[in-house]
Coordinates of C-alpha atoms and ligand atoms in Angstrom, one line a residue:
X243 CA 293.2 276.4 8.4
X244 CA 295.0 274.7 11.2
X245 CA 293.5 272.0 13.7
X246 CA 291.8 272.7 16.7
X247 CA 294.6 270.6 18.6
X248 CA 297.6 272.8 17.2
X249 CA 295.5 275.5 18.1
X250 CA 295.4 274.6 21.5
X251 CA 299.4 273.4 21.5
X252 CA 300.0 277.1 20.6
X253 CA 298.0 279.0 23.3
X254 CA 298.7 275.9 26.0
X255 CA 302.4 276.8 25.8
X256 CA 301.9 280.4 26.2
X257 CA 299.8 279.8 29.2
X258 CA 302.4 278.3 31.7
X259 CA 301.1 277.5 35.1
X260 CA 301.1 280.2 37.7
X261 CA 302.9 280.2 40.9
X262 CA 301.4 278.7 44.0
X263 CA 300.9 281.5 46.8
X264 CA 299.3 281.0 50.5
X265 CA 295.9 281.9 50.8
X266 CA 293.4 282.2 53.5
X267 CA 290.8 279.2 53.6
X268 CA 288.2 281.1 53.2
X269 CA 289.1 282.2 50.0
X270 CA 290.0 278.5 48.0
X271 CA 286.7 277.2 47.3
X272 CA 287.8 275.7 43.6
X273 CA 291.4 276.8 44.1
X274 CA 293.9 274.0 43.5
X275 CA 296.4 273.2 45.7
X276 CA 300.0 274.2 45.1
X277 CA 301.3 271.9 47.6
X278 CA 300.6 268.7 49.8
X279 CA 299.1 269.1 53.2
X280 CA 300.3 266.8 55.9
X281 CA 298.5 267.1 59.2
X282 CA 300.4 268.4 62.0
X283 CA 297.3 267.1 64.6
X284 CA 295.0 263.6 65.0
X285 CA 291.7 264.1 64.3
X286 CA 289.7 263.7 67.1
X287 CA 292.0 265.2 69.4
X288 CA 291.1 262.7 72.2
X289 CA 288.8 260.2 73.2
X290 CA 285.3 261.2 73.1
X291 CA 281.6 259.9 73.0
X292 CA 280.0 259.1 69.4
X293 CA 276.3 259.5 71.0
X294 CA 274.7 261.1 74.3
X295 CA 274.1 259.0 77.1
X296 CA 276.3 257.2 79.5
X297 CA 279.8 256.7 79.8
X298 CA 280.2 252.8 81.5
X299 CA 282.7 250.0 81.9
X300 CA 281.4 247.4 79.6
X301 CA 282.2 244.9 82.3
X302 CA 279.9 246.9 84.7
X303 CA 276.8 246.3 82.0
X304 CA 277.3 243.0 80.8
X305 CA 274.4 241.1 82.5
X306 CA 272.1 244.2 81.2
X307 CA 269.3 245.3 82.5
X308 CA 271.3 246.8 85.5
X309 CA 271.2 249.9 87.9
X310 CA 273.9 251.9 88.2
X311 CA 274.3 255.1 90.1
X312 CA 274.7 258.0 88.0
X313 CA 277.4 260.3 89.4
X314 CA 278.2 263.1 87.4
X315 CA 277.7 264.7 83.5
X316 CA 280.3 265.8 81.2
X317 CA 279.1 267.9 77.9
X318 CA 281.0 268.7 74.8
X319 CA 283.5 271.1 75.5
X320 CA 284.6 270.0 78.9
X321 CA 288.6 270.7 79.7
X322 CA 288.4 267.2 81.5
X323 CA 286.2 264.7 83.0
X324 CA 285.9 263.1 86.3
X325 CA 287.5 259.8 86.7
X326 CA 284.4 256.6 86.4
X327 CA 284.3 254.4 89.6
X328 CA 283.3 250.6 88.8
X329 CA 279.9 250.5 89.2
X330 CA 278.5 253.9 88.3
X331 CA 277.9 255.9 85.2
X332 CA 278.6 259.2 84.4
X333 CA 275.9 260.9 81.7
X334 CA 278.0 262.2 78.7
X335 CA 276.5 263.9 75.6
X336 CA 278.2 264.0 71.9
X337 CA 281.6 265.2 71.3
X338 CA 282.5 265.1 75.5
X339 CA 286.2 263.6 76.9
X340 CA 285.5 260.0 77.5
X341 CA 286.3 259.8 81.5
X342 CA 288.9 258.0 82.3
X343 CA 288.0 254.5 83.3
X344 CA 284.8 254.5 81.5
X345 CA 285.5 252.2 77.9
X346 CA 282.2 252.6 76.5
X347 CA 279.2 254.5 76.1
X348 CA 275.2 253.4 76.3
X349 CA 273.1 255.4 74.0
X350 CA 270.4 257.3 75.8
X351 CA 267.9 255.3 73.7
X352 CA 269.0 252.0 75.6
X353 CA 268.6 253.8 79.2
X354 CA 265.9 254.5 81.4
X355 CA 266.6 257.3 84.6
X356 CA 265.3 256.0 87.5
X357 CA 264.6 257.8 91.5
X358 CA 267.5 258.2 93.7
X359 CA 270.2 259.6 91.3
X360 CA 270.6 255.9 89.3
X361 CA 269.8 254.9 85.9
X362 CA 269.2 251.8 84.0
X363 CA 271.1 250.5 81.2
X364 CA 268.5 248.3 79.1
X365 CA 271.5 247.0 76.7
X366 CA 274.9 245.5 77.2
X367 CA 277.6 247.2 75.0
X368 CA 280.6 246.1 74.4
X369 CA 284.4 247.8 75.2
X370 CA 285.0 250.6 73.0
X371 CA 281.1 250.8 71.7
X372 CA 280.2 254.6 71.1
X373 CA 283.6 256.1 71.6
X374 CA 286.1 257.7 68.8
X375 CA 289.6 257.1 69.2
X376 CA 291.8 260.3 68.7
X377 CA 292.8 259.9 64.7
X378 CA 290.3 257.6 64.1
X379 CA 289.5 260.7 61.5
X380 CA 293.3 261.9 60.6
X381 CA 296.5 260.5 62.0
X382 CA 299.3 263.5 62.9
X383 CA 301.7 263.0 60.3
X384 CA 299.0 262.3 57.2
X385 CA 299.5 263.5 54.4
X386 CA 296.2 264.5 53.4
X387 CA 295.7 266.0 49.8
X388 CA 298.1 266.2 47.0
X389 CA 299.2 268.8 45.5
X390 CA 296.6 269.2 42.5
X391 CA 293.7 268.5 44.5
X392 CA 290.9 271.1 43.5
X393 CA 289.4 272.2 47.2
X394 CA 285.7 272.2 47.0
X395 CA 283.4 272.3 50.8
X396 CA 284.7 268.8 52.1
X397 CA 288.8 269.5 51.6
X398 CA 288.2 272.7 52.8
X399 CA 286.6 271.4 56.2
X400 CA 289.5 268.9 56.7
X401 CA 291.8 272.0 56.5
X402 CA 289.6 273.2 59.0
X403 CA 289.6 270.4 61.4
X404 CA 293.4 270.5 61.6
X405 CA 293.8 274.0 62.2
X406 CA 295.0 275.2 59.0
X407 CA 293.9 278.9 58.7
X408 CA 295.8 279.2 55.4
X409 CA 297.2 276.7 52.3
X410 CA 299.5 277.4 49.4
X411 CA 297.2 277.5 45.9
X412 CA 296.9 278.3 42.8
X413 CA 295.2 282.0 42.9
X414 CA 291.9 282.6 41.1
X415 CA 293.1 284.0 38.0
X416 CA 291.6 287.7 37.6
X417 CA 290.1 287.6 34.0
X418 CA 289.5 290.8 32.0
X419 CA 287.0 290.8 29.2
X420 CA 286.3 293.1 26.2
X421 CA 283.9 293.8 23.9
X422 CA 285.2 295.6 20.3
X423 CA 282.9 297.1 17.9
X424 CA 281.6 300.2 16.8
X425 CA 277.8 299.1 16.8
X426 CA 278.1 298.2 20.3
X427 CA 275.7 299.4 23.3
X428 CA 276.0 298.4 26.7
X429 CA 272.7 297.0 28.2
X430 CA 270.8 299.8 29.9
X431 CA 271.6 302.2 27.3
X432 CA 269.1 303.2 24.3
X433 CA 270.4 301.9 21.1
X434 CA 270.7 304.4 18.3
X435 CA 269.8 302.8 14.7
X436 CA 272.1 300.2 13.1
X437 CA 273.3 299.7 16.8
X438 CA 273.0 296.2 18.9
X439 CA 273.2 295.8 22.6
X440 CA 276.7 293.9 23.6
X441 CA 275.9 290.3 24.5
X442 CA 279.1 289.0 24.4
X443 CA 280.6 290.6 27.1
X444 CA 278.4 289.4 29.8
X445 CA 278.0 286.2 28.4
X446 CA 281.6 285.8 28.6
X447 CA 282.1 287.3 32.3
X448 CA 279.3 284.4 33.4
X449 CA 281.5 282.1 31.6
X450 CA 284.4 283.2 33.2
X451 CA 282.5 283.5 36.8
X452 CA 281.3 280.2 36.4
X453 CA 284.6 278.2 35.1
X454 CA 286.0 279.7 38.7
X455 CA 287.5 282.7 37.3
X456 CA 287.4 286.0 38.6
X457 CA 286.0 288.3 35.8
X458 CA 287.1 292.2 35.4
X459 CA 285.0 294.5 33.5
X460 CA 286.7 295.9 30.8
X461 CA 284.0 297.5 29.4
X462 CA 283.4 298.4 25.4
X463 CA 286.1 299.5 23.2
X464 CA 285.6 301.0 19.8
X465 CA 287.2 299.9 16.1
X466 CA 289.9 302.0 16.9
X467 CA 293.6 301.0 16.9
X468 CA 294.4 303.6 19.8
X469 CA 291.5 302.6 22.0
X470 CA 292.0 299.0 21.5
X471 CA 295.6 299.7 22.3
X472 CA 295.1 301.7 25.7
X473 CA 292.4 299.2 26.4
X474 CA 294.6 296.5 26.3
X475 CA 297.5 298.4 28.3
X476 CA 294.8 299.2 31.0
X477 CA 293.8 295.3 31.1
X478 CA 297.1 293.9 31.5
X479 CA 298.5 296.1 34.7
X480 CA 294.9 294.4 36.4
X481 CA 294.4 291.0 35.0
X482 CA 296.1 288.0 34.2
X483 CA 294.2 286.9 31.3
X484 CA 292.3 288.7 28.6
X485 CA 289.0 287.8 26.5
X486 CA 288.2 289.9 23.6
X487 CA 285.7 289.6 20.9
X488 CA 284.9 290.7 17.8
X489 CA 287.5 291.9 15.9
X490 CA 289.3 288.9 14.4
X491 CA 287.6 288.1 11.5
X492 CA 288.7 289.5 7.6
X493 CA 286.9 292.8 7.6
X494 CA 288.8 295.9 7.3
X495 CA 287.2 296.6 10.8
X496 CA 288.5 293.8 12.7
X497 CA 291.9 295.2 14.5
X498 CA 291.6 293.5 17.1
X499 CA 294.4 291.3 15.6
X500 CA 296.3 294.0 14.3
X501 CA 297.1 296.0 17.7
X502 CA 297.6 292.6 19.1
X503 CA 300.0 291.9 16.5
X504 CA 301.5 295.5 17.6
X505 CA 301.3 294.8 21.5
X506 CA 302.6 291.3 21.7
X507 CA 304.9 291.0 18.7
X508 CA 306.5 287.7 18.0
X509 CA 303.7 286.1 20.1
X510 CA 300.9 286.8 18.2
X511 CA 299.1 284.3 16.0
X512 CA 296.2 285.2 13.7
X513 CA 294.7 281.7 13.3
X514 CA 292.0 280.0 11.3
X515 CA 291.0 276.6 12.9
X516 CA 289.4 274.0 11.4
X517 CA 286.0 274.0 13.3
X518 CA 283.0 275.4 13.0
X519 CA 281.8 277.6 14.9
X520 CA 284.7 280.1 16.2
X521 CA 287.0 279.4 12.9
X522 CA 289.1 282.8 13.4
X523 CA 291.0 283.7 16.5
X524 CA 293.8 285.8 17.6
X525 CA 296.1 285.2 20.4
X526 CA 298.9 286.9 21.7
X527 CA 300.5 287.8 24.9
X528 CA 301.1 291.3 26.2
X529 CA 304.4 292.4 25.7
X530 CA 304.8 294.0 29.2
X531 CA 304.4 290.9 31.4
X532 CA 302.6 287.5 31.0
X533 CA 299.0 288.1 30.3
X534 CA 297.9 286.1 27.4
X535 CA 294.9 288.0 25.3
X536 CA 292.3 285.3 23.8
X537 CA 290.8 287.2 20.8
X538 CA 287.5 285.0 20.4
X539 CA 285.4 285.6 17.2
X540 CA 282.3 288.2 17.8
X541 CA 279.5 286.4 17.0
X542 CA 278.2 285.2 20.4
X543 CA 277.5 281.6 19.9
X544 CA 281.2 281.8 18.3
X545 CA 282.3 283.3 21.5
X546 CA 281.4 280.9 23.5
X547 CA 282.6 277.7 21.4
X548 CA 285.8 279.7 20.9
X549 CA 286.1 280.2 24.8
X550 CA 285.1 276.6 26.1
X551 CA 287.6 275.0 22.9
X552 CA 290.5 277.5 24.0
X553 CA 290.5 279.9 26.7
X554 CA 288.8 278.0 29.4
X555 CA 290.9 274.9 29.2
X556 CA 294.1 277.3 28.9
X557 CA 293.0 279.6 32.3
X558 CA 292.3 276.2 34.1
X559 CA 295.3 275.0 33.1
X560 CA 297.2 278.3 34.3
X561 CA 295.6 277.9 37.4
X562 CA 296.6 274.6 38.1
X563 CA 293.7 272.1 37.2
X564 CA 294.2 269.0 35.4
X565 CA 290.9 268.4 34.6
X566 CA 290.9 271.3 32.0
X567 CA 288.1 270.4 29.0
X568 CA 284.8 269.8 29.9
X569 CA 283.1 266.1 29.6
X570 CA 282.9 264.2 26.3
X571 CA 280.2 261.6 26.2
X572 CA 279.4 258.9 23.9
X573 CA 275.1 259.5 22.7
X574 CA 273.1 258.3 19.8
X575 CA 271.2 261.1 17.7
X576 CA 267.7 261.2 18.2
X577 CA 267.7 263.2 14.5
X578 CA 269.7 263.6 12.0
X579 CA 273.1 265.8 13.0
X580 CA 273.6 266.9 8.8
X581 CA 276.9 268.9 7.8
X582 CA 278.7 269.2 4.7
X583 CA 282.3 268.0 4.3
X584 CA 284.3 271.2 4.5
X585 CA 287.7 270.3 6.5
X586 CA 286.3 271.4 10.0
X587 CA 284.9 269.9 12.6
X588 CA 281.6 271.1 13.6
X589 CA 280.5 271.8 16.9
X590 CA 276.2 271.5 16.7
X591 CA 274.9 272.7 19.8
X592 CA 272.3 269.6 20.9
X593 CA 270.3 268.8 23.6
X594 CA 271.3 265.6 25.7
X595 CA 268.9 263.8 27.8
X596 CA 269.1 260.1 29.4
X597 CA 266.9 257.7 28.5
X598 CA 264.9 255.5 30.7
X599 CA 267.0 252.9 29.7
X600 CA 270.2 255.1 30.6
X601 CA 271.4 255.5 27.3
X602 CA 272.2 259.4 26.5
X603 CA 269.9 260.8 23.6
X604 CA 271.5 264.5 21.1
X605 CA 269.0 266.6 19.5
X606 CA 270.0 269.1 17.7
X607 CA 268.0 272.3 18.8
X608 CA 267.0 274.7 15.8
X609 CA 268.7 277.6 15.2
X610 CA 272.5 276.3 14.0
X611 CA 274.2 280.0 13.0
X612 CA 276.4 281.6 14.8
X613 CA 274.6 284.5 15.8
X614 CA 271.8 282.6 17.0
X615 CA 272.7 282.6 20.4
X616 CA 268.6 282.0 22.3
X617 CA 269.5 278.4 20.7
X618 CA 272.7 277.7 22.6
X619 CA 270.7 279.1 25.7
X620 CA 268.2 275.8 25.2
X621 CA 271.2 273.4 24.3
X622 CA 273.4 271.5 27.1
X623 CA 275.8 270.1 24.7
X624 CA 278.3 270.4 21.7
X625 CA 277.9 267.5 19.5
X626 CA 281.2 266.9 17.7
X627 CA 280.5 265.8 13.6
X628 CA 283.9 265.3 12.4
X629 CA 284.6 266.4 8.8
X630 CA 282.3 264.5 6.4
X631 CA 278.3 264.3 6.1
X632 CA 277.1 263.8 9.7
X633 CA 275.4 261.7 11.5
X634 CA 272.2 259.6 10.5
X635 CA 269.0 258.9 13.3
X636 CA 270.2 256.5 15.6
X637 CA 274.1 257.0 14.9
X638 CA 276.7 257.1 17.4
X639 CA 277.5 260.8 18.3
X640 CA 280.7 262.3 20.7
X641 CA 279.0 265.3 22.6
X642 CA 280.6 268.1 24.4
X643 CA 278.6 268.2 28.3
X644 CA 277.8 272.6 28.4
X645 CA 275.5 271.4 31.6
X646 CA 276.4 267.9 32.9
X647 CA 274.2 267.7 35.7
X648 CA 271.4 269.0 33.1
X649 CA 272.5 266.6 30.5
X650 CA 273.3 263.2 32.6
X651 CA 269.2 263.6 34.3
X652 CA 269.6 264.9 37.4
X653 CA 266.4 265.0 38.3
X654 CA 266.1 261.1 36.9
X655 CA 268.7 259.9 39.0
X656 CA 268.0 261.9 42.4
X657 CA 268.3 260.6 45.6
X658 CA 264.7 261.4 45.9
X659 CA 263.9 258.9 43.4
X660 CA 266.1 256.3 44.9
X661 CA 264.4 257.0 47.9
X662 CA 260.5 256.2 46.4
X663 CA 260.2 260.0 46.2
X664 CA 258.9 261.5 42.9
X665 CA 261.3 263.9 41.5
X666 CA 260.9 267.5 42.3
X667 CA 259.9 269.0 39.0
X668 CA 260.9 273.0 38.9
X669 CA 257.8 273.3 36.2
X670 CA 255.0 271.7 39.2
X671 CA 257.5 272.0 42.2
X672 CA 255.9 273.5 45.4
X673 CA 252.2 272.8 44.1
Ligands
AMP215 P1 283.2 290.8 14.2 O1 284.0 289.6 14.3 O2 283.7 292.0 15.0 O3 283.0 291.2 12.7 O4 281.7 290.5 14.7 C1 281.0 289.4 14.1 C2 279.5 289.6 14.5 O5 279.4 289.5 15.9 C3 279.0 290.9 14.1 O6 277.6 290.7 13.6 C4 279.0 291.7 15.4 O7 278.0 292.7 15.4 C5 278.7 290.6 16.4 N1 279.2 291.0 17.7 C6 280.5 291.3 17.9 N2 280.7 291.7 19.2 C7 279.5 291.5 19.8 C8 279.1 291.6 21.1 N3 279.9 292.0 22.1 N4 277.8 291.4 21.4 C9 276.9 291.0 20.4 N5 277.3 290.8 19.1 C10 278.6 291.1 18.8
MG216 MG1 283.5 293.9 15.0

């Protein structure tokens, strides 16, 4: 057996970051940037009103309440805007060229419109009050994100607002998986006897869909060298990555690691790592280009451990992030987390929740084995017991965040609840 963390050397340098190529805005939501972005524009663009009501001299409304005439209106949009003669006010709404001469606005709140084309401003303001300076937002010049920077909705509005229509990134990596085994049925399809539907492979094109990958279908492939061998061939002129499963384990079935061994000689590594689940895995990459395969273990809850330990942090490292494992926080265990020393580290699947107090609480849900996948479903965490007996009630525990926002109390720490609000409970919400 070999530690998880040579494990992870091994594929990590066969991964190498991809090449940063220009994409359209539209398409980087969780894209990382392959290179800084300096703003050619100030954001505003000019001088404009913060609030609808009226633009003024500040000197003309000092000694509020006053009456000046109104002369004019400029709305968001306007080219230009008259000029403002001392004494008078022009009405201006939100976003609108500040006229020239005017160095304030009065909210429409603090004004009353009275006959004869005048109005009244209740409140004195002073110079500059309501109005937004041109790059009071973004300087020309600016740089304004790093290359590395992961563009989620706000980054990808400033890109927006300074007219960039396209921005160098880190492609979404296209993501093939693939189910082996001969007792495999695709969902939708009656099962024959001694034959199981195939969970694994859309359990693992969620996982890849939801890690920000783009997953390709590569359907089921048999215990068969040749199939296994064209399937692999047909995956790597479409994807950049591969997940397989099944297939890596001792039985005189498992060939997954022997076409790979055929396919990406020299590459390939056959490994058994010192955790628990997910001990065997193959990894190679394909001889004809650069697409690494990750052969996870086929037992689903294996599959999964296997993909979040390896192949996710590998693909996010590929594709550019540097934030590549999920969160590890520090929780006590509400029960017992038992294991047996056997040179692994063990990876229980728990349930985290935050206490009142704030502390963060693991309990282990039932169902431990590593075909006993329903159990994951109800866990948000992976605690990790270090070789030796476990943890006791009470002790200190190092868990693996599945569901963050699930884990850390969302609902517990809600704005709603800041706010006085009860929390919006999904079981009673709406009644
Ligand atoms: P293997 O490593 O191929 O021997 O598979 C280990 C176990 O995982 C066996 O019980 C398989 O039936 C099961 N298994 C493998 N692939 C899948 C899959 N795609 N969906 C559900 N179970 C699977
Ligand atoms: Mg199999």
């Amino acid at each position: 057996m070999i530690p998880l963390a040579e494990a992870r050397r091994v594929v990590f340098d066969a991964c190498p970051l991809r090449a940063p190529e220009p994409m359209a805005v539209d398409a980087v939501l969780g894209c990382v940037l392959g290179l800084p972005v300096v703003a050619a524009v100030s954001v505003p663009p000019f001088t404009n009103s913060a609030v609808d009501g009226f633009a003024v001299r500040a000197a003309d409304v000092s000694g509020a309440p006053v009456e000046l005439k109104a002369v004019d209106t400029v709305v968001a949009g306007s080219a230009s805007s008259p000029r403002l003669e001392p004494g008078r006010a022009i009405r201006i709404m939100t976003g609108a060229p500040l006229p020239e001469g005017a160095d304030a606005v009065c909210m429409v709140e603090d004004t009353t419109v009275a006959g004869g084309g005048t109005v009244v401003i209740g409140t004195a303001v002073a110079p500059g009050a309501n109005v937004r300076r041109p790059g009071e937002d973004i300087a020309a010049g600016e740089r304004l994100f790093e290359a590395g920077t992961v563009l989620g909705p706000a980054q990808i509005g400033v890109l927006a607002s300074v007219g960039l229509a396209q921005v160098t990134v880190h492609r979404r990596l296209r993501v093939g998986v693939l189910s082996t085994g001969d007792e495999l049925t695709a969902v939708g399809q009656a099962l024959a006897p001694g034959r199981i539907w195939d969970s694994n492979r859309p359990l693992l094109i969620a996982a890849a869909r939801a890690s920000g990958f783009e997953a390709v279908d590569l359907g089921i492939a048999p215990d068969d060298e040749r199939a296994l061998a064209e399937a692999f061939a047909d995956a790597s002129g479409r994807c950049d990555a591969v997940l397989t499963s099944g297939g890596v384990s001792m039985g005189e079935r498992d060939l997954v690691k022997v076409v790979l061994e055929r396919l990406a000689p020299g590459s390939m590594r056959w490994m058994q790592i010192a955790i628990k689940p997910a001990k065997p895995f193959a990894f190679g990459v394909l001889a004809q280009g650069t697409t690494p395969v990750f052969g996870l273990p086929g037992n689903p809850v294996s599959s999964l451990v296997s993909f979040e330990l390896l192949a996710r942090p590998a693909l996010r490292r590929m594709a550019g992030h540097h934030r590549i494992d999920r969160p590890v926080v520090p929780a006590l265990a509400s029960e017992a987390l038992s294991r047996r020393p056997d040179g692994k580290t063990h990876f229980a699947r728990v349930v985290v929740h935050r206490e009142e107090a704030g502390e963060l609480r693991a309990v282990p849900v039932v169902g431990q084995q590593s075909h006993q996948l329903h159990a994951l479903a109800g866990a948000n965490g992976l605690a990790v017991l270090p070789d030796g007996t476990g943890v006791g009630v009470g002790g200190a525990v190092d868990v693996l965040l599945l569901d963050a926002e699930e884990a850390l109390g969302a609902a517990r720490t809600s704005v709603l609840r800041l706010l006085g609000e009860p929390p919006v409970d999904s079981g009673t919400g709406g009644r």
